[in-house]
Every structure is written in C-alpha cells, then in structure tokens.
GROMACS .gro file of C-alpha atoms in nm:
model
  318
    1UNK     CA    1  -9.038 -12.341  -4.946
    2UNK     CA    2  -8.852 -12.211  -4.659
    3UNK     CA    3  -8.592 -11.929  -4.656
    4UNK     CA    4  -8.226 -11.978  -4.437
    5UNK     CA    5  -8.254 -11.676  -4.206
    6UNK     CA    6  -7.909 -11.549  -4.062
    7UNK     CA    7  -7.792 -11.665  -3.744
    8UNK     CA    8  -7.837 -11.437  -3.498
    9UNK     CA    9  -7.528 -11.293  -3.305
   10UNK     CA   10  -7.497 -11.174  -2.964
   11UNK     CA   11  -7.418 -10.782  -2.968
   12UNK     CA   12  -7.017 -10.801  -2.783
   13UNK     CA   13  -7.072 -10.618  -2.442
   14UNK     CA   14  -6.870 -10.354  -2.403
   15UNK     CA   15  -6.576 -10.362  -2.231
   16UNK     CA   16  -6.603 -10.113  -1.869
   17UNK     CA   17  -6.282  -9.998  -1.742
   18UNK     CA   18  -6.352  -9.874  -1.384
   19UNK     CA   19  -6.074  -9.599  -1.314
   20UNK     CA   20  -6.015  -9.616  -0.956
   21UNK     CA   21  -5.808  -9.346  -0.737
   22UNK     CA   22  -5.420  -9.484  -0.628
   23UNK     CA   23  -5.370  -9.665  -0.379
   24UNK     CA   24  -5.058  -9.626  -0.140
   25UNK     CA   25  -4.901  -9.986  -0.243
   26UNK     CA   26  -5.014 -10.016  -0.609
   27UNK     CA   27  -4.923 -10.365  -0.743
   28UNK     CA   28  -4.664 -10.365  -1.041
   29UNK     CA   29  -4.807 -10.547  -1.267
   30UNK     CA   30  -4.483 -10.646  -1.437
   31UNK     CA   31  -4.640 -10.953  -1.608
   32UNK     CA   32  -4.794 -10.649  -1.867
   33UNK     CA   33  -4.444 -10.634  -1.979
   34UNK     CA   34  -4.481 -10.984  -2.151
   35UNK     CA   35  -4.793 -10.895  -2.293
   36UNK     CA   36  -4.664 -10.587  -2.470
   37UNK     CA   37  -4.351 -10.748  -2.568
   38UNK     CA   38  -4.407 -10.705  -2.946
   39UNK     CA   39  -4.384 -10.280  -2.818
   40UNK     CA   40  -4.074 -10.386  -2.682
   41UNK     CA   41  -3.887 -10.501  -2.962
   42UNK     CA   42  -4.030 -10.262  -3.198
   43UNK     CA   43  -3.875  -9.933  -2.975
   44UNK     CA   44  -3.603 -10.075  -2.921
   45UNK     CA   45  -3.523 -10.100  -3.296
   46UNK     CA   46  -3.676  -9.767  -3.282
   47UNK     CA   47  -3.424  -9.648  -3.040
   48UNK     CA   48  -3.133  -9.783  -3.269
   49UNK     CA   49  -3.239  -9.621  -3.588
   50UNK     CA   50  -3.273  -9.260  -3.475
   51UNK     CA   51  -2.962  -9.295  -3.296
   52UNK     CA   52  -2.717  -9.374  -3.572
   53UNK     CA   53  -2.985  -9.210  -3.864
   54UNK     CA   54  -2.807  -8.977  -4.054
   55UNK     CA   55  -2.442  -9.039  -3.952
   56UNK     CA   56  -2.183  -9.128  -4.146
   57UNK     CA   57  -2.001  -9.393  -3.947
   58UNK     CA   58  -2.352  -9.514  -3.801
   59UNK     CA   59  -2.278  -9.837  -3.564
   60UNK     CA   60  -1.914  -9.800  -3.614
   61UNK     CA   61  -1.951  -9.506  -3.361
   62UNK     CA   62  -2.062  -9.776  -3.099
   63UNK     CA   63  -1.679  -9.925  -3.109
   64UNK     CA   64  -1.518  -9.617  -3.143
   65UNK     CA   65  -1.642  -9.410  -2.888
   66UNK     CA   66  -1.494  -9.664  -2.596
   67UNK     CA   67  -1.185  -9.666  -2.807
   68UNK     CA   68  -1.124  -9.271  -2.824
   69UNK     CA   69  -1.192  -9.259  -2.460
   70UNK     CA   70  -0.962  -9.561  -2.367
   71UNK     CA   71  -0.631  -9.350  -2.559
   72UNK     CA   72  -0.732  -9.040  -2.337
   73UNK     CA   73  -0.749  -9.182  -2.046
   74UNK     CA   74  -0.430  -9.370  -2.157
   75UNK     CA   75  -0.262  -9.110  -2.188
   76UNK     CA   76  -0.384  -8.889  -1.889
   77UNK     CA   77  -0.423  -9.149  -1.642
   78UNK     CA   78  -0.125  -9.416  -1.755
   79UNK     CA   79   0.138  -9.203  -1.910
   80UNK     CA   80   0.133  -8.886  -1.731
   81UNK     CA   81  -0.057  -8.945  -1.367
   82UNK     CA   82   0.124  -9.321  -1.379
   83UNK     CA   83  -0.163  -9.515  -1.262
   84UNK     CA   84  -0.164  -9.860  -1.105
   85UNK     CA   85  -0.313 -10.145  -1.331
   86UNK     CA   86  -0.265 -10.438  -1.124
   87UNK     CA   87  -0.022 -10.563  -1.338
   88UNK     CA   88  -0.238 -10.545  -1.675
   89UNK     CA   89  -0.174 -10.280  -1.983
   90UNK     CA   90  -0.355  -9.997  -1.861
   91UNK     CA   91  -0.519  -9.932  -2.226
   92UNK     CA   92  -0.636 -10.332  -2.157
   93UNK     CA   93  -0.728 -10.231  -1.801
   94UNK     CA   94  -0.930  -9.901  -1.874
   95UNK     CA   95  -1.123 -10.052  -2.175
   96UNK     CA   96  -1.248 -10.340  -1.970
   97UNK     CA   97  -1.406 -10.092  -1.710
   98UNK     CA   98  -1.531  -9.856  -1.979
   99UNK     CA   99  -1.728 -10.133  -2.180
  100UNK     CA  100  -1.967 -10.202  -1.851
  101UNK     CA  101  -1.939  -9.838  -1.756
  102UNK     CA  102  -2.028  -9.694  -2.109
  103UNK     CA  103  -2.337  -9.969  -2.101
  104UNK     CA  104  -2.462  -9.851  -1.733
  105UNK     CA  105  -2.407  -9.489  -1.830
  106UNK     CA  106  -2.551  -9.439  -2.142
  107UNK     CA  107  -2.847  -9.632  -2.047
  108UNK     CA  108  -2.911  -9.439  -1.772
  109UNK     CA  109  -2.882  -9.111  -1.945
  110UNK     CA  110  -3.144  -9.216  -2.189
  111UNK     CA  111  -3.346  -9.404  -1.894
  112UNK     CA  112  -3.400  -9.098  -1.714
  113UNK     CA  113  -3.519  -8.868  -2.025
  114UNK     CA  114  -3.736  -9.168  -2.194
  115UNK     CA  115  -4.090  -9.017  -2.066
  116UNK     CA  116  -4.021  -8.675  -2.184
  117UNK     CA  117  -3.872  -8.767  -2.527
  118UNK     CA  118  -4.161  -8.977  -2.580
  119UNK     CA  119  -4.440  -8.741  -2.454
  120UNK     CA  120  -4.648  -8.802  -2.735
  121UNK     CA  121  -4.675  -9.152  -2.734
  122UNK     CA  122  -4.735  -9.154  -2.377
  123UNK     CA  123  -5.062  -8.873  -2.423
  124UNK     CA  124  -5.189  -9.083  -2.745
  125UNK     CA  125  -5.251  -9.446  -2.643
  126UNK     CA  126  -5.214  -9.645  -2.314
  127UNK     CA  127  -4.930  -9.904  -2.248
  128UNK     CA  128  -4.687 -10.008  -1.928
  129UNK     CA  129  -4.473  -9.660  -1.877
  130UNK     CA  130  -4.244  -9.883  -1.772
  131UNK     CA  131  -4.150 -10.035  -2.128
  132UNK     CA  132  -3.974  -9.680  -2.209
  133UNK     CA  133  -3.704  -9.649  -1.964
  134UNK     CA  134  -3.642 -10.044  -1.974
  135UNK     CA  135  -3.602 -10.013  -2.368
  136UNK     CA  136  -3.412  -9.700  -2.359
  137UNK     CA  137  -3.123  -9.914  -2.159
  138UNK     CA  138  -3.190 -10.243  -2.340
  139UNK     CA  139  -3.073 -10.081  -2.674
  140UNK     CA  140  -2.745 -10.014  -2.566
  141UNK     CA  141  -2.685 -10.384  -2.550
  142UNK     CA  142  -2.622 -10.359  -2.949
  143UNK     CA  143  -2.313 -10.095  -2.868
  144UNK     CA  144  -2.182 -10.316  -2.588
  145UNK     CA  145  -2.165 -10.676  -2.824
  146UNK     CA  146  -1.990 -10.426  -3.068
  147UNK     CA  147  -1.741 -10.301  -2.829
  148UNK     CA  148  -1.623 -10.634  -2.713
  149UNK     CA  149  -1.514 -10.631  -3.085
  150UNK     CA  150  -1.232 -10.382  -3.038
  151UNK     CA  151  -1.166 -10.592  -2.684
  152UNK     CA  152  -1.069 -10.915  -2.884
  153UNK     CA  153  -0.817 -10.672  -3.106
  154UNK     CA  154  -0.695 -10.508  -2.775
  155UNK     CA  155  -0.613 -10.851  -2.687
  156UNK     CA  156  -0.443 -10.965  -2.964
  157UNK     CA  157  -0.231 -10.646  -3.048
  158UNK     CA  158  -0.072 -10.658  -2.679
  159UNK     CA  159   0.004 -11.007  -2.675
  160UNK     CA  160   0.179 -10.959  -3.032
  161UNK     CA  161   0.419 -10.659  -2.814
  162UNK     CA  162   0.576 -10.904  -2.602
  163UNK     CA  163   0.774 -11.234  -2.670
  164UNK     CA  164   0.754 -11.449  -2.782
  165UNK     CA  165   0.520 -11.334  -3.094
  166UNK     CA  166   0.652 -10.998  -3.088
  167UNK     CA  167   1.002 -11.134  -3.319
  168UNK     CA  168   0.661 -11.247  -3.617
  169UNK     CA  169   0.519 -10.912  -3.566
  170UNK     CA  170   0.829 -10.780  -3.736
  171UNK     CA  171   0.863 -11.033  -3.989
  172UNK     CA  172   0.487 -10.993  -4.090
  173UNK     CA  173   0.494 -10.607  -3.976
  174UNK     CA  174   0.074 -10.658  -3.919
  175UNK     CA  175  -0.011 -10.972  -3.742
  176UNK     CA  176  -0.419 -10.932  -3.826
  177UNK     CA  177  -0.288 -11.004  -4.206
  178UNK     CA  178  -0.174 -11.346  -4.136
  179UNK     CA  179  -0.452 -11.534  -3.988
  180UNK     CA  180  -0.179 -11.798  -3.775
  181UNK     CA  181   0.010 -11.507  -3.631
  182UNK     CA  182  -0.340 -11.372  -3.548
  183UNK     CA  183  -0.441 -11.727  -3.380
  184UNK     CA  184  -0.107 -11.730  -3.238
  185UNK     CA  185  -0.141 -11.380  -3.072
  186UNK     CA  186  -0.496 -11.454  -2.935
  187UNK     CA  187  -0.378 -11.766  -2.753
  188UNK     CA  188  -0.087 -11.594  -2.598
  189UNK     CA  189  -0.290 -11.339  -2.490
  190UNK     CA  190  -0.571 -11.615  -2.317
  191UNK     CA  191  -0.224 -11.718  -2.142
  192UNK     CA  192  -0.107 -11.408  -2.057
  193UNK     CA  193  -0.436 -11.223  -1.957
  194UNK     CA  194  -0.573 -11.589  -1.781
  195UNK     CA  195  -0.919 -11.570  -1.989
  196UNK     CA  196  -1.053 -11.832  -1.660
  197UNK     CA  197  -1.388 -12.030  -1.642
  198UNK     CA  198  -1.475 -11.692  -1.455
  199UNK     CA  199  -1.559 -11.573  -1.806
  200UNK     CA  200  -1.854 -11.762  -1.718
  201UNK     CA  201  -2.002 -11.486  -1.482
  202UNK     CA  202  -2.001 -11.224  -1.755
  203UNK     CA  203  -2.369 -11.245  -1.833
  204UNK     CA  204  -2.456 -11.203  -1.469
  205UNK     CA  205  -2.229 -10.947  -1.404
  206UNK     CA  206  -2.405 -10.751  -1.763
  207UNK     CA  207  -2.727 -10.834  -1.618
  208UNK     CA  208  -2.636 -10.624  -1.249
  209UNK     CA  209  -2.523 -10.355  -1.501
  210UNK     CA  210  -2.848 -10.373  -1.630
  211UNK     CA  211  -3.025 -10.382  -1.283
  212UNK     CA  212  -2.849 -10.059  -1.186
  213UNK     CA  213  -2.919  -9.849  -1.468
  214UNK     CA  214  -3.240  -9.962  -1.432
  215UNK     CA  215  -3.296  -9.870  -1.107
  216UNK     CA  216  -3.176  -9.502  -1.079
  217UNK     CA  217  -3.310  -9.438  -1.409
  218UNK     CA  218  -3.698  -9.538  -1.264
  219UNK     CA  219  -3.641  -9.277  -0.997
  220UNK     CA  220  -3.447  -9.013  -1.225
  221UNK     CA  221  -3.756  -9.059  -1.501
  222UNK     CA  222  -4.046  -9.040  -1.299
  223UNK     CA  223  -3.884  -8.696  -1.128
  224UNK     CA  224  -3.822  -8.533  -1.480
  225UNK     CA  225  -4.178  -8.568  -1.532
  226UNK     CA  226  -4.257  -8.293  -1.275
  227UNK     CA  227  -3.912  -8.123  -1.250
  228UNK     CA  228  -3.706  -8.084  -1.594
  229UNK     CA  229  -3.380  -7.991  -1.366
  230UNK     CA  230  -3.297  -8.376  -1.351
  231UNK     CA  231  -3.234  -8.411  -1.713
  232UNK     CA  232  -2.995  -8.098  -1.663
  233UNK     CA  233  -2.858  -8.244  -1.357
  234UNK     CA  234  -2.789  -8.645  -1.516
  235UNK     CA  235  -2.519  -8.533  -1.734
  236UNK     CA  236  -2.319  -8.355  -1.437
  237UNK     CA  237  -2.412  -8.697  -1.165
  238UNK     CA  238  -2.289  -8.890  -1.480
  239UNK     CA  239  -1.929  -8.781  -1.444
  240UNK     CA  240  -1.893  -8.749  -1.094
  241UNK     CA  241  -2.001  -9.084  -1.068
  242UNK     CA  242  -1.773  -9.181  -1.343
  243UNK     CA  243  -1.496  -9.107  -1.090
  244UNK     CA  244  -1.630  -9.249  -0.810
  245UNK     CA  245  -1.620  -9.551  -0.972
  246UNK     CA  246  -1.314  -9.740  -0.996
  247UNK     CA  247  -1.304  -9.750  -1.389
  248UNK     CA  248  -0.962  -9.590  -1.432
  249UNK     CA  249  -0.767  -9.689  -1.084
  250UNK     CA  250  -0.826 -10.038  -0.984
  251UNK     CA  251  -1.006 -10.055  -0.624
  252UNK     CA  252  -0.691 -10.164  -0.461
  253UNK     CA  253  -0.548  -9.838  -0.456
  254UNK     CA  254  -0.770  -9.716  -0.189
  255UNK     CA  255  -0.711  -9.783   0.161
  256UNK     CA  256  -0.939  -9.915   0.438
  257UNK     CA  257  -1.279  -9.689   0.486
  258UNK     CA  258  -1.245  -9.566   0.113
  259UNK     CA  259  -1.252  -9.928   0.002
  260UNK     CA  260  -1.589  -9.966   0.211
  261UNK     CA  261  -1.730  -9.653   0.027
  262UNK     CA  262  -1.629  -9.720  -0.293
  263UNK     CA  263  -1.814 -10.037  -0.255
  264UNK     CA  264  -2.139  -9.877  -0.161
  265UNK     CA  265  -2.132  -9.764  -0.527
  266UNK     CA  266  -2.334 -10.056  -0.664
  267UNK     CA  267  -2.131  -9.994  -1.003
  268UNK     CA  268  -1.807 -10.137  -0.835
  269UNK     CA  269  -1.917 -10.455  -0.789
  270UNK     CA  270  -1.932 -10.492  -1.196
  271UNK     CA  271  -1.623 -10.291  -1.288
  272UNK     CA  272  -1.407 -10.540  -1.054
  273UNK     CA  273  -1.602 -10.800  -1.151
  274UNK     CA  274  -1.539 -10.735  -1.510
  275UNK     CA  275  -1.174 -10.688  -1.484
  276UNK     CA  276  -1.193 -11.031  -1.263
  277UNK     CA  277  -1.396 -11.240  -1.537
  278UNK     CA  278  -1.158 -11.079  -1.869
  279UNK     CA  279  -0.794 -11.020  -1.707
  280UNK     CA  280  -0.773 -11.253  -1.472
  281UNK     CA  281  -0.673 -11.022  -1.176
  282UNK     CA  282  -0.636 -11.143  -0.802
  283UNK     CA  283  -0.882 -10.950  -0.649
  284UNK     CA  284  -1.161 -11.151  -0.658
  285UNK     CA  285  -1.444 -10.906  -0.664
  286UNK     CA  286  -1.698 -11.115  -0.440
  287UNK     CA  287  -1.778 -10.875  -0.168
  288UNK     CA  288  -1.795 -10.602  -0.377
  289UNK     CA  289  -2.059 -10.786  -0.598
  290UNK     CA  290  -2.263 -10.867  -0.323
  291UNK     CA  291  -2.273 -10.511  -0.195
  292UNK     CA  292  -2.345 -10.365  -0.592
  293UNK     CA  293  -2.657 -10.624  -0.592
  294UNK     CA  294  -2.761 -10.547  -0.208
  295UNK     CA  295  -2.784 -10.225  -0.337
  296UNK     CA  296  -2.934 -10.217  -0.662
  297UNK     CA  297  -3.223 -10.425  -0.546
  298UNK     CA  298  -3.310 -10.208  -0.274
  299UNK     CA  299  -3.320  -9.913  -0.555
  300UNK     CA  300  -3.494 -10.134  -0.758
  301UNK     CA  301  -3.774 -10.201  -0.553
  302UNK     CA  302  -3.823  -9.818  -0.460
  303UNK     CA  303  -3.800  -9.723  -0.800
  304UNK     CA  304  -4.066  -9.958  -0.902
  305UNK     CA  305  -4.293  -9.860  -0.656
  306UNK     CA  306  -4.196  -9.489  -0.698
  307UNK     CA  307  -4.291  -9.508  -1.047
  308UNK     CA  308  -4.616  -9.736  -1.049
  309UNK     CA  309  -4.714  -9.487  -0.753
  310UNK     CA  310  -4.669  -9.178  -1.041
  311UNK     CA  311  -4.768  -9.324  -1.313
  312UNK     CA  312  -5.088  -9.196  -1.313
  313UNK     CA  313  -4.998  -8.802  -1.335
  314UNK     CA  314  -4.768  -8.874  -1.626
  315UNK     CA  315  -5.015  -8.791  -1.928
  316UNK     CA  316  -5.107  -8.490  -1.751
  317UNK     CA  317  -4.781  -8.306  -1.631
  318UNK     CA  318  -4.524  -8.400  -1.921
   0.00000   0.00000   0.00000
C-alpha cells in the first residue's frame, strides 16, 4: 500500500527591488496611473466626503458658492463700475466665467497642498505621488456638474424678464411652477443666448481647465514639500490671477498689447471659450485657445518632470 505524498511547491522567490540614485531625465511612468486606478477613485470619494462632512447644506454649497459670488460681482462690477458684457446679462456673463474659473481655482488650491495634507499616507506605503494632486483637482468635477444646475435656472429666469414670456411670468407670478412656461422660457432663452453646435467644445474646453490646474499645481506641490511659504502664497496668486483673468470684463475691453498679455494667461483661452460655447458671443475665442493650450503644455511637461525629478525626497522632507 502506497501513501499520496504532497506535491511539492516551489518556494516564490522573492521579489528584489534595486533602488537606484535619480537620474537627470527620469521617465514618468504615467501608465502607473492606470494600474492604481482603483486608489484613484477611492480618494477622490475621499476628497468629497471630508469636504462637505459635517455641514449642514453639504453639496448644496457646491451651487451656491458660484451663485453668492455671481450677485457680488453683480452688483460691484455691473451695477456700480457699469461693466461691458458684450451684450449678455452680466449676472449670465459673470457666472459663465466663474463656473470654469471656480473649477481651475479650487483645484489648484487643493493641487498644490495635496502632499502635505496627505503626509501620512505618503510616509506609510508606496504609490504614484502623482495620483494626489491629480485627484485633488478631479474632485471638483462633482461641484462643477452641480453648478451648471443654477446655469440652466440663470437661463430660464432671464429669458422669462423679457418678451415675449415676460406678460406669463405675471400671470403665473413663478414660471418654474408651471412646467410649459418653464419649457417655454428655456427655449427662448436657447434663442436668445444662441446655445450653437459650439456647445460641442465644452468638454475640451473643461478638459484645458483641467490641464492648467494641473500643471501649476505639479510645480506649486512639489515646492511646498521643501518650502511651506507656497501654501501661504497660493491663496494671495489665487486672486491676483482671478483678475488677470478676464472672468468679470470680457477680453474685448482691452486694447492692443493688453489683449496679447491677457492671452498669455493660459486661463483666457477657457473663460472666452466658455462664454463662446454657452452665450453665443462674437468673439470667437480661437487664438486665445491656442495660446491657453501652447501654454499649459509647456507647464505641463516641466511640471511632470519637476515632480518625477523630486519625488524621491518627498517621504523624507514633508
């Protein structure tokens, strides 16, 4: 009689991991990105859970933060400094700069301060840096979807001021109650506001935004690491930029060589191009786009390297 004696198994070899010194050009290994994609997701709902935890409006905050800052600078900019809106309602024409603005902004603010919030992740267990700052700005994509919401009611409520729905506004004193008023008013503000096949270019125009934020924010991250004055310093660029940027004077007010700066500012490109894709303006914002995605590429590609280059030193110094 013969006994079955257990197969015998190869012991698994252990895996080496060779830890060599940086090189000048390190690759970027972006395809990591992929693999760690489950990370991804999971931060990002991270992200959007300690943001609104604990508040008592949670996500509505998303629409009405745009909103509150759309009646200020109504009412600074439009009523009392008078202006220009090409033409468009400037509460219509402010909103549909702040949207992309309060996207690229608020993205980049978190961007840049993703290492150092996260300093104990990064010292615990290994995974691409680069997932942080790229999360950090993807999550804002929930509060932009959100505040197209109050966009669509913008619409409405100024096509149901002027004829010819305005005479059913006062027979129904709320148009959003009757749902054919509220039809009514949408389509008369599609004719009024020209809502064009250049609606179309929205998602590449959102997807510069991205490439922007993304950019400045690998340079701005990597630099907090080793000198905490840059998170100081984001909030104050922040608002300077913010009026750099044509979000509430259309570009057309500036003349000649101001133009050609203003355009260096790769965050023109999608304000104009926003304002071109929703309201239908004349300026066609083509050069300006070009220039905003010139741009951003070039900071792109330093950032990338920039931050593969001090990737390294990040465990140690934060």
């Amino acid at each position: 009689m013969s006994t079955a004696t257990p197969p015998v198994t190869e012991a698994a070899e252990p895996v080496i991991r060779v830890i060599e010194p940086p090189k000048r050009w390190m690759p970027l290994n972006l395809g990591e990105l992929w693999q760690y994609r489950e990370m991804t997701l999971f931060l990002i709902f991270r992200e959007l859970k300690i943001r609104y935890k604990q508040t008592v409006l949670g996500i509505f905050w998303a629409i009405l933060q745009p909103f509150i800052t759309m009646i200020v600078f109504s009412f600074v900019f439009g009523r009392i400094a008078r202006m220009p809106s090409d033409g468009i309602p400037y509460p219509l024409f402010s909103y549909v700069g702040l949207l992309p603005w309060n996207f690229f902004s608020s993205g980049l603010s978190k961007a840049s301060t993703s290492l150092n919030s996260n300093s104990s992740l990064i010292k615990k267990i290994y995974f691409p840096r680069l997932i942080l700052p790229v999360t950090a700005i993807l999550s804002g994509l929930v509060d932009f979807f959100l505040g197209t919401v109050m966009l669509a009611i913008l619409y409405i409520y100024f096509a149901a001021a002027v004829a010819p729905v305005s005479p059913l506004v006062v027979n129904h004193a709320i148009p959003f109650i009757n749902s054919d008023l509220a039809l009514n008013a949408f389509n008369h503000a599609v004719r009024n506001y020209e809502i064009t096949a250049n609606v179309v270019w929205l998602p590449l125009l959102l997807l510069l935004s991205f490439t922007v934020a993304l950019s400045l924010s690998l340079w701005f991250a990597a630099l907090n690491v080793r000198f905490r004055d840059v998170a100081v310093a984001i909030g104050f660029l922040v608002r300077i930029l913010l009026y750099l940027t044509p979000v509430i004077y259309p570009i057309s007010r500036l003349d000649g060589v101001f133009q050609v700066l203003a355009a260096l500012n790769p965050m023109t490109g999608v304000i104009e191009g926003f304002r071109w894709a929703l309201l239908g303006v004349d300026t066609a914002p083509g050069i300006y786009v070009l220039i905003s995605a010139a741009m951003s590429i070039l900071l792109l590609i330093g950032g990338l390297y920039y931050f593969r280059r001090t990737e390294s030193t990040f465990a140690d110094l934060i």
